[in-house]
């Protein structure tokens, strides 16, 4: 039986797809059979971030509507073994995504995979609710910024009431906080919420902290999940996040402001 | 003197303002989350009943449900207008 993990946030543009791609890839790199599903019908992006946009033939909706088999729609990742991508439809109506259809797809995948990562669309509507409905665990992606934190709290409310686990009075969905685009220098100057602030307000466990990093844009430009860039802070931070998801204790990194020394100022220092 | 005060006064950091605002809004959201589904409807209908007699604003009514060990208390606060003009003739 696979563990179903939804990557969600409420607010758009906080790094859901980047995180879903990096975490799914990280899980696969650690030897887990992993599939990552794009739930953003009409605005798919996961295929671009994973670098497989030209290999999409069938999608999730095709499978749900019986126009293609699951194995025809699954795309095998070029770089990472044990990793598959199930893209969203770019054209179909959102309503074609039915709870029964999704349940069937997840059940089938569950037999074969260790982890199913669901990349949720933004918002709190149909698609987002369906992405989280069958989840065992949720990664709530949050930027240290007021609107993102408020929306994350809304999502936590939905996770506690609008999921299958909640409806069946089963143990609740396990909630993880993932803070992204964290800028320690701005935190030090008092212009950005600290990670303790965000954690205190949302009152859930921190699973990872991803610093603001140039590597993220570089990675999406190339269609290579940032976790492959292990020279970068963001890549390392996502690898740490994956370790914590797998139950390991890993100390936090990249949350403190490193003052640049004279040498790195003169020579540009390392890559971020 | 004024200048000294001005210099001494430390500007409040924007992050702490953000934190205070968020704590208030999140507490409010959670209060709504934990209430039974019928509460907004109940509040609306109570408001309509009161308005048959006194003209009050939408936000002049405050309703909350607190639960102790074995009983729940529905608390209703209505702020009535100060003068009699709001009252229908």
CSV table of C-alpha atoms in Angstrom, one decimal:
chain,number,residue,atom,x,y,z
A,1,UNK,CA,0.0,0.0,0.0
A,2,UNK,CA,1.3,3.4,-1.0
A,3,UNK,CA,1.4,6.4,1.2
A,4,UNK,CA,-0.5,9.2,-0.4
A,5,UNK,CA,1.0,12.7,0.2
A,6,UNK,CA,-0.7,15.9,-1.0
A,7,UNK,CA,1.4,19.0,-1.6
A,8,UNK,CA,-0.9,21.9,-1.1
A,9,UNK,CA,-1.0,25.6,0.0
A,10,UNK,CA,-4.2,27.5,-0.9
A,11,UNK,CA,-2.3,30.4,-2.3
A,12,UNK,CA,-0.7,30.2,-5.7
A,13,UNK,CA,2.9,30.7,-6.6
A,14,UNK,CA,4.4,29.7,-3.3
A,15,UNK,CA,6.2,26.7,-4.7
A,16,UNK,CA,3.8,23.7,-4.7
A,17,UNK,CA,4.8,22.2,-8.0
A,18,UNK,CA,8.6,22.9,-7.4
A,19,UNK,CA,8.2,21.2,-4.0
A,20,UNK,CA,6.1,18.3,-5.3
A,21,UNK,CA,8.6,17.6,-8.1
A,22,UNK,CA,11.6,17.9,-5.8
A,23,UNK,CA,10.1,15.7,-3.0
A,24,UNK,CA,8.8,13.0,-5.4
A,25,UNK,CA,12.3,12.9,-7.1
A,26,UNK,CA,14.0,12.8,-3.7
A,27,UNK,CA,11.8,9.9,-2.5
A,28,UNK,CA,12.6,8.0,-5.7
A,29,UNK,CA,16.3,8.8,-5.4
A,30,UNK,CA,16.2,7.1,-2.0
A,31,UNK,CA,14.9,4.0,-3.6
A,32,UNK,CA,11.1,4.4,-3.1
A,33,UNK,CA,8.8,3.6,-6.0
A,34,UNK,CA,7.1,7.0,-6.5
A,35,UNK,CA,4.5,8.5,-8.7
A,36,UNK,CA,3.7,12.2,-8.8
A,37,UNK,CA,0.3,13.3,-10.1
A,38,UNK,CA,-0.6,16.7,-11.4
A,39,UNK,CA,-4.2,17.7,-10.2
A,40,UNK,CA,-4.2,21.1,-11.9
A,41,UNK,CA,-6.5,20.3,-14.7
A,42,UNK,CA,-6.4,23.1,-17.4
A,43,UNK,CA,-3.2,24.6,-16.0
A,44,UNK,CA,-0.7,21.8,-15.8
A,45,UNK,CA,2.9,22.6,-15.0
A,46,UNK,CA,4.3,19.6,-13.3
A,47,UNK,CA,5.4,18.2,-16.7
A,48,UNK,CA,7.5,21.3,-17.4
A,49,UNK,CA,9.1,21.3,-14.0
A,50,UNK,CA,9.9,17.5,-14.4
A,51,UNK,CA,11.1,18.1,-17.9
A,52,UNK,CA,8.8,15.7,-19.6
A,53,UNK,CA,6.4,18.1,-21.4
A,54,UNK,CA,7.2,16.6,-24.8
A,55,UNK,CA,6.4,13.1,-23.8
A,56,UNK,CA,2.9,13.7,-22.6
A,57,UNK,CA,0.5,11.6,-24.6
A,58,UNK,CA,-2.4,10.7,-22.3
A,59,UNK,CA,-3.3,12.3,-19.0
A,60,UNK,CA,-5.2,11.7,-15.8
A,61,UNK,CA,-8.6,12.6,-17.3
A,62,UNK,CA,-8.0,10.2,-20.2
A,63,UNK,CA,-7.4,7.5,-17.7
A,64,UNK,CA,-10.5,8.4,-15.6
A,65,UNK,CA,-12.7,8.5,-18.6
A,66,UNK,CA,-11.4,5.1,-19.8
A,67,UNK,CA,-9.8,6.5,-23.0
A,68,UNK,CA,-6.3,5.3,-22.0
A,69,UNK,CA,-4.9,2.8,-19.6
A,70,UNK,CA,-2.9,3.9,-16.6
A,71,UNK,CA,0.3,2.5,-18.0
A,72,UNK,CA,-0.2,4.4,-21.2
A,73,UNK,CA,-0.5,7.7,-19.3
A,74,UNK,CA,2.3,7.2,-16.9
A,75,UNK,CA,5.6,8.8,-18.0
A,76,UNK,CA,8.8,7.2,-16.8
A,77,UNK,CA,11.3,9.8,-15.6
A,78,UNK,CA,14.4,10.0,-17.7
A,79,UNK,CA,16.9,10.7,-14.9
A,80,UNK,CA,15.5,8.9,-11.9
A,81,UNK,CA,14.7,5.3,-11.6
A,82,UNK,CA,11.5,4.3,-9.7
A,83,UNK,CA,9.8,7.6,-10.6
A,84,UNK,CA,6.8,8.2,-12.8
A,85,UNK,CA,4.7,11.2,-13.6
A,86,UNK,CA,1.0,11.3,-14.3
A,87,UNK,CA,0.2,14.6,-16.0
A,88,UNK,CA,-3.0,16.6,-15.8
A,89,UNK,CA,-5.1,17.4,-18.8
A,90,UNK,CA,-4.5,20.8,-20.4
A,91,UNK,CA,-7.8,21.0,-22.2
A,92,UNK,CA,-10.6,19.2,-20.5
A,93,UNK,CA,-13.1,20.6,-18.2
A,94,UNK,CA,-12.2,20.5,-14.5
A,95,UNK,CA,-15.5,18.7,-13.7
A,96,UNK,CA,-14.2,15.6,-15.5
A,97,UNK,CA,-12.1,15.0,-12.5
A,98,UNK,CA,-14.5,12.8,-10.4
A,99,UNK,CA,-14.0,11.5,-6.9
A,100,UNK,CA,-14.8,8.0,-8.0
A,101,UNK,CA,-12.4,8.2,-10.9
A,102,UNK,CA,-9.6,9.5,-8.8
A,103,UNK,CA,-10.2,6.9,-6.1
A,104,UNK,CA,-9.9,4.1,-8.7
A,105,UNK,CA,-6.6,5.5,-10.1
A,106,UNK,CA,-5.1,5.9,-6.6
A,107,UNK,CA,-6.2,2.5,-5.6
A,108,UNK,CA,-4.5,0.9,-8.7
A,109,UNK,CA,-1.3,2.9,-8.2
A,110,UNK,CA,-1.4,2.0,-4.5
A,111,UNK,CA,-0.7,-1.6,-5.4
A,112,UNK,CA,2.5,-0.8,-7.2
A,113,UNK,CA,4.1,2.3,-5.6
A,114,UNK,CA,5.5,3.2,-2.2
A,115,UNK,CA,4.6,6.9,-2.5
A,116,UNK,CA,1.9,8.8,-4.4
A,117,UNK,CA,2.6,12.5,-4.4
A,118,UNK,CA,-0.4,14.7,-5.4
A,119,UNK,CA,0.4,18.1,-6.7
A,120,UNK,CA,-2.6,20.2,-5.8
A,121,UNK,CA,-3.9,23.2,-7.8
A,122,UNK,CA,-4.0,26.6,-6.0
A,123,UNK,CA,-7.3,27.6,-4.3
A,124,UNK,CA,-9.8,25.7,-2.2
A,125,UNK,CA,-12.1,24.6,-5.0
A,126,UNK,CA,-12.9,21.2,-6.5
A,127,UNK,CA,-9.5,20.3,-7.8
A,128,UNK,CA,-7.7,21.3,-4.6
A,129,UNK,CA,-10.2,19.4,-2.4
A,130,UNK,CA,-10.0,16.3,-4.6
A,131,UNK,CA,-6.2,16.4,-4.5
A,132,UNK,CA,-6.3,16.3,-0.7
A,133,UNK,CA,-9.3,14.1,-0.2
A,134,UNK,CA,-7.6,10.7,-0.2
A,135,UNK,CA,-4.3,11.9,1.4
A,136,UNK,CA,-2.6,10.2,4.3
A,137,UNK,CA,-0.2,13.1,4.8
A,138,UNK,CA,-0.2,16.7,3.7
A,139,UNK,CA,2.7,19.0,3.0
A,140,UNK,CA,1.5,22.6,3.4
A,141,UNK,CA,3.8,24.9,1.4
A,142,UNK,CA,4.0,28.3,3.0
A,143,UNK,CA,5.9,31.5,2.3
A,144,UNK,CA,6.8,33.6,5.3
A,145,UNK,CA,4.3,36.2,4.2
A,146,UNK,CA,0.8,37.2,5.5
A,147,UNK,CA,-1.4,36.0,2.7
A,148,UNK,CA,0.3,32.7,2.3
A,149,UNK,CA,0.2,32.0,6.0
A,150,UNK,CA,-3.5,32.8,6.2
A,151,UNK,CA,-4.3,30.6,3.2
A,152,UNK,CA,-2.3,27.8,4.7
A,153,UNK,CA,-4.4,28.0,7.8
A,154,UNK,CA,-7.6,27.7,5.7
A,155,UNK,CA,-6.1,24.6,4.1
A,156,UNK,CA,-5.4,23.1,7.5
A,157,UNK,CA,-9.1,23.6,8.3
A,158,UNK,CA,-10.1,21.7,5.1
A,159,UNK,CA,-7.6,18.9,5.8
A,160,UNK,CA,-9.3,18.5,9.2
A,161,UNK,CA,-12.8,18.4,7.8
A,162,UNK,CA,-13.0,17.7,4.1
A,163,UNK,CA,-10.8,14.6,3.7
A,164,UNK,CA,-11.7,10.9,3.6
A,165,UNK,CA,-9.9,10.4,6.8
A,166,UNK,CA,-11.9,13.1,8.5
A,167,UNK,CA,-15.2,11.9,7.1
A,168,UNK,CA,-14.6,8.3,8.2
A,169,UNK,CA,-13.3,9.5,11.6
A,170,UNK,CA,-10.0,7.7,10.9
A,171,UNK,CA,-6.7,9.1,12.3
A,172,UNK,CA,-6.3,12.6,10.8
A,173,UNK,CA,-4.2,13.5,7.8
A,174,UNK,CA,-0.7,14.0,9.1
A,175,UNK,CA,0.2,17.7,8.5
A,176,UNK,CA,3.7,18.9,7.7
A,177,UNK,CA,4.8,22.5,7.3
A,178,UNK,CA,7.2,23.3,4.5
A,179,UNK,CA,8.4,26.9,4.5
A,180,UNK,CA,9.8,28.0,1.1
A,181,UNK,CA,11.4,31.2,-0.2
A,182,UNK,CA,12.9,31.9,3.2
A,183,UNK,CA,15.4,34.8,3.3
A,184,UNK,CA,17.5,34.7,6.4
A,185,UNK,CA,18.9,38.2,5.7
A,186,UNK,CA,15.5,39.7,5.7
A,187,UNK,CA,14.5,37.8,8.8
A,188,UNK,CA,17.5,39.2,10.5
A,189,UNK,CA,16.6,42.7,9.5
A,190,UNK,CA,13.1,42.2,10.9
A,191,UNK,CA,11.3,42.4,7.6
A,192,UNK,CA,10.3,38.8,7.2
A,193,UNK,CA,8.4,36.5,9.6
A,194,UNK,CA,10.8,34.0,11.3
A,195,UNK,CA,10.3,30.3,10.9
A,196,UNK,CA,9.3,30.2,14.6
A,197,UNK,CA,6.6,32.8,13.9
A,198,UNK,CA,5.1,30.8,11.1
A,199,UNK,CA,5.3,27.5,13.0
A,200,UNK,CA,3.7,29.1,16.1
A,201,UNK,CA,0.9,30.7,14.1
A,202,UNK,CA,0.0,27.5,12.1
A,203,UNK,CA,0.9,25.1,15.0
A,204,UNK,CA,2.0,22.2,12.9
A,205,UNK,CA,5.3,20.4,12.6
A,206,UNK,CA,8.0,21.8,10.4
A,207,UNK,CA,9.2,19.2,7.8
A,208,UNK,CA,11.5,21.5,5.9
A,209,UNK,CA,12.8,25.0,5.3
A,210,UNK,CA,13.8,26.0,1.7
A,211,UNK,CA,15.8,29.2,1.4
A,212,UNK,CA,15.2,31.6,-1.4
A,213,UNK,CA,17.5,30.3,-4.0
A,214,UNK,CA,18.6,31.1,-7.5
A,215,UNK,CA,18.9,27.4,-8.1
A,216,UNK,CA,15.0,27.0,-8.2
A,217,UNK,CA,14.6,29.1,-11.3
A,218,UNK,CA,17.7,27.5,-12.9
A,219,UNK,CA,16.1,24.1,-12.2
A,220,UNK,CA,12.7,25.0,-13.7
A,221,UNK,CA,14.4,26.6,-16.7
A,222,UNK,CA,16.0,23.3,-17.4
A,223,UNK,CA,13.2,21.0,-16.4
A,224,UNK,CA,15.3,19.3,-13.8
A,225,UNK,CA,13.9,19.1,-10.3
A,226,UNK,CA,16.1,21.2,-8.0
A,227,UNK,CA,16.9,18.3,-5.7
A,228,UNK,CA,19.3,17.0,-8.4
A,229,UNK,CA,21.3,20.2,-7.9
A,230,UNK,CA,23.0,19.1,-4.7
A,231,UNK,CA,25.5,22.0,-4.9
A,232,UNK,CA,22.7,24.4,-4.2
A,233,UNK,CA,21.1,25.3,-0.8
A,234,UNK,CA,17.6,24.6,-2.1
A,235,UNK,CA,18.6,21.1,-3.4
A,236,UNK,CA,20.2,20.2,-0.1
A,237,UNK,CA,17.2,21.6,1.8
A,238,UNK,CA,14.8,19.5,-0.2
A,239,UNK,CA,16.9,16.4,0.3
A,240,UNK,CA,16.7,17.1,4.1
A,241,UNK,CA,13.0,17.5,3.8
A,242,UNK,CA,12.7,14.1,2.1
A,243,UNK,CA,14.8,12.5,4.9
A,244,UNK,CA,12.5,14.0,7.5
A,245,UNK,CA,9.4,12.7,5.6
A,246,UNK,CA,11.1,9.2,5.8
A,247,UNK,CA,11.2,9.6,9.6
A,248,UNK,CA,14.9,10.6,10.0
A,249,UNK,CA,16.0,13.3,12.3
A,250,UNK,CA,17.9,15.9,10.4
A,251,UNK,CA,19.0,19.3,11.8
A,252,UNK,CA,17.7,22.4,10.1
A,253,UNK,CA,20.1,24.3,7.8
A,254,UNK,CA,20.0,27.6,5.9
A,255,UNK,CA,17.8,29.4,8.4
A,256,UNK,CA,20.6,31.6,9.7
A,257,UNK,CA,22.0,34.6,8.0
A,258,UNK,CA,25.6,34.0,6.9
A,259,UNK,CA,27.4,37.3,6.7
A,260,UNK,CA,29.6,37.2,3.6
A,261,UNK,CA,33.3,37.2,4.3
A,262,UNK,CA,35.7,39.5,2.5
A,263,UNK,CA,36.9,36.7,0.2
A,264,UNK,CA,33.5,35.5,-1.0
A,265,UNK,CA,32.5,39.2,-1.5
A,266,UNK,CA,35.5,39.7,-3.7
A,267,UNK,CA,35.2,36.5,-5.6
A,268,UNK,CA,31.5,36.0,-5.7
A,269,UNK,CA,31.3,33.2,-3.2
A,270,UNK,CA,29.5,29.9,-3.7
A,271,UNK,CA,26.4,29.3,-5.6
A,272,UNK,CA,23.1,29.7,-3.8
B,1,UNK,CA,13.6,67.5,22.8
B,2,UNK,CA,11.2,66.4,20.0
B,3,UNK,CA,14.2,65.5,17.9
B,4,UNK,CA,15.6,63.3,20.7
B,5,UNK,CA,12.3,61.5,21.1
B,6,UNK,CA,12.2,61.0,17.3
B,7,UNK,CA,15.6,59.5,17.3
B,8,UNK,CA,14.9,57.3,20.3
B,9,UNK,CA,11.7,55.9,19.0
B,10,UNK,CA,12.4,52.6,17.4
B,11,UNK,CA,10.4,51.9,14.3
B,12,UNK,CA,8.4,48.7,14.7
B,13,UNK,CA,9.7,46.0,12.5
B,14,UNK,CA,7.3,45.0,9.8
B,15,UNK,CA,7.6,41.3,10.6
B,16,UNK,CA,6.2,41.7,14.1
B,17,UNK,CA,3.3,43.7,12.7
B,18,UNK,CA,2.7,40.8,10.3
B,19,UNK,CA,2.8,38.3,13.1
B,20,UNK,CA,0.3,40.3,15.2
B,21,UNK,CA,-2.1,40.6,12.3
B,22,UNK,CA,-1.9,36.9,11.5
B,23,UNK,CA,-2.4,35.8,15.1
B,24,UNK,CA,-5.7,37.8,15.2
B,25,UNK,CA,-7.0,36.6,11.8
B,26,UNK,CA,-6.0,33.0,12.4
B,27,UNK,CA,-7.7,32.9,15.8
B,28,UNK,CA,-10.8,34.3,14.1
B,29,UNK,CA,-10.7,31.7,11.3
B,30,UNK,CA,-10.2,28.9,13.8
B,31,UNK,CA,-13.2,30.1,15.9
B,32,UNK,CA,-15.3,29.8,12.8
B,33,UNK,CA,-13.9,26.5,11.9
B,34,UNK,CA,-14.8,24.8,15.2
B,35,UNK,CA,-18.4,26.0,15.3
B,36,UNK,CA,-21.2,23.8,14.1
B,37,UNK,CA,-22.4,24.2,10.5
B,38,UNK,CA,-25.7,25.8,11.5
B,39,UNK,CA,-24.1,28.8,13.2
B,40,UNK,CA,-24.0,31.2,10.3
B,41,UNK,CA,-27.6,30.4,9.4
B,42,UNK,CA,-28.7,30.7,13.0
B,43,UNK,CA,-27.0,34.1,13.3
B,44,UNK,CA,-28.7,35.3,10.1
B,45,UNK,CA,-32.1,34.2,11.2
B,46,UNK,CA,-31.7,35.7,14.6
B,47,UNK,CA,-30.7,38.9,13.0
B,48,UNK,CA,-33.8,38.9,10.9
B,49,UNK,CA,-36.1,38.3,13.9
B,50,UNK,CA,-34.4,41.2,15.8
B,51,UNK,CA,-34.7,43.4,12.8
B,52,UNK,CA,-38.5,43.0,12.8
B,53,UNK,CA,-38.4,45.1,16.0
B,54,UNK,CA,-35.3,47.1,16.0
B,55,UNK,CA,-33.2,48.2,13.1
B,56,UNK,CA,-29.7,46.9,13.8
B,57,UNK,CA,-26.6,46.6,11.7
B,58,UNK,CA,-25.3,43.3,10.3
B,59,UNK,CA,-22.4,43.3,12.7
B,60,UNK,CA,-24.3,44.5,15.7
B,61,UNK,CA,-25.0,40.9,16.6
B,62,UNK,CA,-22.4,38.6,18.0
B,63,UNK,CA,-23.1,35.0,18.6
B,64,UNK,CA,-20.8,32.4,20.1
B,65,UNK,CA,-21.0,28.8,21.3
B,66,UNK,CA,-18.9,27.8,24.3
B,67,UNK,CA,-18.9,24.3,25.6
B,68,UNK,CA,-18.0,23.3,29.1
B,69,UNK,CA,-17.8,19.7,30.3
B,70,UNK,CA,-21.3,18.6,29.9
B,71,UNK,CA,-23.2,21.6,28.5
B,72,UNK,CA,-22.9,24.2,25.7
B,73,UNK,CA,-23.7,27.8,26.2
B,74,UNK,CA,-25.0,29.8,23.3
B,75,UNK,CA,-24.1,33.5,23.9
B,76,UNK,CA,-25.9,36.2,22.0
B,77,UNK,CA,-24.9,39.8,22.1
B,78,UNK,CA,-26.9,42.4,20.4
B,79,UNK,CA,-25.8,46.1,20.3
B,80,UNK,CA,-29.0,48.2,20.1
B,81,UNK,CA,-28.9,51.6,18.6
B,82,UNK,CA,-28.7,54.4,21.1
B,83,UNK,CA,-31.8,56.4,20.1
B,84,UNK,CA,-35.3,55.2,19.3
B,85,UNK,CA,-35.2,56.3,15.6
B,86,UNK,CA,-34.2,52.9,14.4
B,87,UNK,CA,-37.4,51.4,15.7
B,88,UNK,CA,-40.2,50.8,13.2
B,89,UNK,CA,-43.3,52.7,13.9
